[in-house]
Coordinates of N, CA and C in Angstrom, one line a residue:
X1 N 52.3 -32.1 -6.2 CA 52.1 -32.6 -4.8 C 50.9 -33.2 -4.7
X2 N 50.7 -34.5 -4.4 CA 49.4 -34.9 -4.1 C 48.8 -34.9 -2.9
X3 N 47.5 -35.1 -2.4 CA 47.0 -35.0 -1.3 C 47.8 -36.0 -0.2
X4 N 48.1 -37.2 -0.5 CA 48.8 -38.1 0.4 C 50.2 -37.1 0.7
X5 N 50.9 -36.7 -0.3 CA 52.2 -36.1 0.0 C 52.1 -34.7 0.9
X6 N 51.0 -34.1 0.6 CA 50.7 -33.1 1.7 C 50.4 -33.5 3.2
X7 N 49.7 -34.7 3.0 CA 49.3 -35.0 4.5 C 50.5 -35.7 5.1
X8 N 51.3 -36.3 4.6 CA 52.6 -37.0 5.1 C 53.8 -35.6 5.5
X9 N 53.5 -34.6 4.8 CA 54.3 -33.5 5.2 C 54.1 -32.7 6.1
X10 N 52.9 -32.8 6.7 CA 52.5 -31.9 7.7 C 52.9 -32.8 9.0
X11 N 53.3 -32.0 10.0 CA 54.0 -32.0 11.2 C 53.1 -32.8 12.5
X12 N 52.1 -32.0 12.8 CA 51.5 -32.6 13.8 C 50.2 -33.6 13.3
X13 N 49.8 -34.3 14.3 CA 48.5 -35.1 13.9 C 47.4 -34.5 13.7
X14 N 47.1 -33.3 14.5 CA 46.1 -32.4 14.3 C 45.9 -31.8 13.0
X15 N 47.2 -31.4 12.7 CA 47.4 -30.7 11.2 C 47.0 -31.7 9.9
X16 N 47.4 -33.0 10.2 CA 47.3 -34.1 9.3 C 45.5 -34.5 9.2
X17 N 45.1 -34.4 10.4 CA 43.7 -34.7 10.8 C 42.8 -33.6 10.0
X18 N 43.2 -32.3 10.0 CA 42.5 -31.3 9.5 C 42.7 -31.4 7.9
X19 N 43.7 -31.8 7.4 CA 44.0 -31.9 5.7 C 43.2 -33.1 5.5
X20 N 43.0 -34.1 6.2 CA 42.1 -35.3 5.9 C 40.8 -34.6 5.8
X21 N 40.3 -34.1 7.1 CA 38.9 -33.3 7.0 C 38.7 -32.7 5.8
X22 N 39.6 -31.7 5.4 CA 39.5 -30.9 4.3 C 39.0 -31.7 3.1
X23 N 39.9 -32.7 2.8 CA 40.0 -33.6 1.6 C 38.6 -34.2 1.4
X24 N 38.2 -34.7 2.6 CA 36.7 -35.3 2.9 C 35.7 -34.4 2.2
X25 N 35.8 -33.2 2.8 CA 34.7 -32.4 2.9 C 34.9 -31.8 1.2
X26 N 35.8 -31.8 0.7 CA 35.8 -31.1 -0.7 C 35.2 -32.3 -1.7
X27 N 35.5 -33.6 -1.3 CA 34.8 -34.6 -2.1 C 33.5 -34.5 -2.0
X28 N 32.9 -34.2 -0.7 CA 31.5 -34.1 -0.3 C 31.0 -33.0 -1.1
X29 N 31.5 -31.9 -1.3 CA 31.0 -30.6 -1.9 C 30.8 -31.1 -3.7
X30 N 32.1 -31.7 -4.1 CA 31.8 -32.2 -5.4 C 30.9 -32.9 -5.8
X31 N 30.4 -33.9 -4.7 CA 29.4 -34.7 -5.1 C 28.1 -34.2 -5.0
X32 N 28.0 -33.7 -4.0 CA 26.8 -32.7 -3.8 C 26.4 -31.8 -5.1
X33 N 27.5 -31.1 -5.6 CA 27.3 -30.0 -6.7 C 26.9 -30.8 -7.9
X34 N 27.6 -32.1 -8.0 CA 27.2 -33.0 -9.1 C 25.9 -33.4 -9.3
X35 N 25.3 -34.1 -8.0 CA 23.9 -34.5 -7.9 C 23.1 -33.2 -8.1
X36 N 23.4 -32.1 -7.5 CA 22.4 -30.9 -8.0 C 22.5 -30.5 -9.4
X37 N 23.6 -30.5 -10.2 CA 23.6 -30.3 -11.6 C 22.7 -31.4 -12.1
X38 N 22.7 -32.7 -11.9 CA 22.1 -33.8 -12.5 C 20.5 -33.4 -12.4
X39 N 20.3 -33.1 -11.1 CA 18.8 -32.8 -10.5 C 18.2 -31.7 -11.7
X40 N 19.0 -30.7 -11.6 CA 18.8 -29.4 -12.5 C 18.3 -29.8 -13.8
X41 N 19.2 -30.6 -14.4 CA 19.0 -31.1 -15.8 C 17.9 -32.1 -16.0
X42 N 17.7 -32.9 -15.0 CA 16.5 -33.9 -15.2 C 15.3 -33.0 -15.1
X43 N 15.1 -32.0 -14.2 CA 14.1 -31.3 -14.2 C 13.7 -30.3 -15.4
X44 N 14.7 -29.5 -15.9 CA 14.5 -29.0 -17.3 C 14.0 -29.9 -18.2
X45 N 14.5 -31.1 -18.3 CA 14.3 -32.0 -19.6 C 12.7 -32.4 -19.3
X46 N 12.2 -32.7 -18.2 CA 10.8 -33.1 -17.8 C 9.9 -31.8 -18.1
X47 N 10.4 -30.6 -17.7 CA 9.7 -29.4 -18.1 C 9.3 -29.4 -19.4
X48 N 10.1 -29.5 -20.5 CA 9.9 -29.8 -22.0 C 8.7 -30.6 -22.3
X49 N 8.5 -31.6 -21.8 CA 7.6 -32.3 -21.7 C 6.0 -31.7 -21.4
X50 N 6.0 -30.8 -20.7 CA 4.7 -30.1 -20.3 C 4.5 -28.8 -21.0
X51 N 5.4 -28.6 -21.9 CA 5.0 -27.2 -22.8 C 4.1 -27.4 -23.9
X52 N 3.4 -26.2 -24.1 CA 2.6 -26.3 -25.3 C 3.2 -26.1 -26.4
X53 N 2.5 -26.5 -27.6 CA 3.1 -26.3 -28.9 C 3.7 -24.9 -29.2
X54 N 2.9 -23.9 -28.8 CA 3.3 -22.6 -28.8 C 4.5 -22.1 -28.1
X55 N 4.5 -22.8 -27.1 CA 6.0 -22.5 -26.2 C 7.0 -23.2 -26.7
X56 N 6.8 -24.4 -27.2 CA 8.0 -25.2 -28.1 C 8.5 -24.3 -29.1
X57 N 7.4 -24.0 -30.0 CA 7.7 -23.1 -31.3 C 8.6 -21.8 -30.8
X58 N 8.2 -21.0 -29.6 CA 8.9 -19.9 -29.1 C 10.4 -20.5 -29.0
X59 N 10.8 -21.5 -28.5 CA 12.1 -21.9 -28.1 C 12.8 -22.4 -29.4
X60 N 12.2 -22.8 -30.2 CA 12.6 -23.5 -31.5 C 12.8 -25.1 -31.5
X61 N 11.6 -25.6 -30.8 CA 11.9 -27.3 -30.4 C 10.6 -27.6 -31.1
X62 N 10.7 -28.7 -31.7 CA 9.2 -29.2 -32.0 C 8.9 -30.4 -31.0
X63 N 7.8 -30.9 -31.0 CA 7.3 -32.1 -30.1 C 8.1 -33.2 -29.8
X64 N 8.4 -33.4 -31.2 CA 9.3 -34.9 -31.2 C 10.7 -34.7 -30.5
X65 N 11.2 -33.5 -30.8 CA 12.7 -33.3 -30.3 C 12.5 -33.0 -28.7
X66 N 11.4 -32.4 -28.3 CA 11.1 -32.2 -26.7 C 10.6 -33.7 -26.2
X67 N 10.2 -34.6 -26.6 CA 9.9 -36.0 -26.2 C 11.2 -36.6 -25.9
X68 N 12.1 -36.6 -27.1 CA 13.4 -37.1 -27.2 C 14.1 -36.7 -26.2
X69 N 14.4 -35.4 -25.9 CA 15.1 -34.7 -24.7 C 14.6 -35.0 -23.4
X70 N 13.2 -35.0 -23.2 CA 12.5 -35.2 -22.0 C 12.9 -36.6 -21.5
X71 N 12.9 -37.6 -22.3 CA 13.0 -39.0 -21.9 C 14.5 -39.5 -22.0
X72 N 15.3 -38.5 -22.0 CA 16.7 -39.1 -21.8 C 17.1 -39.4 -20.5
X73 N 17.9 -40.4 -20.1 CA 18.3 -40.6 -18.8 C 19.0 -39.8 -18.1
X74 N 19.0 -39.5 -17.0 CA 19.6 -38.6 -16.0 C 21.0 -38.6 -16.2
X75 N 21.8 -39.5 -16.7 CA 23.3 -39.6 -16.7 C 23.6 -39.3 -18.2
X76 N 22.9 -39.1 -19.1 CA 23.1 -38.6 -20.6 C 23.3 -37.2 -20.5

């Protein structure tokens, strides 16, 4: 049963209104979660560019790999 079926099946306008608002809120939460995940990933990638050679060695990454990862676009 999809959202529209659920909303149509509700008896009162208030119940339909509540269901619509919940659906919108769920969409907003999903969007905020996705944007947050993208920002965390981007920040982590940029942090790689600031690490010293010793720090990179500790995590098993060389400078070239760090540069490649650090300059990847946020959507990748």
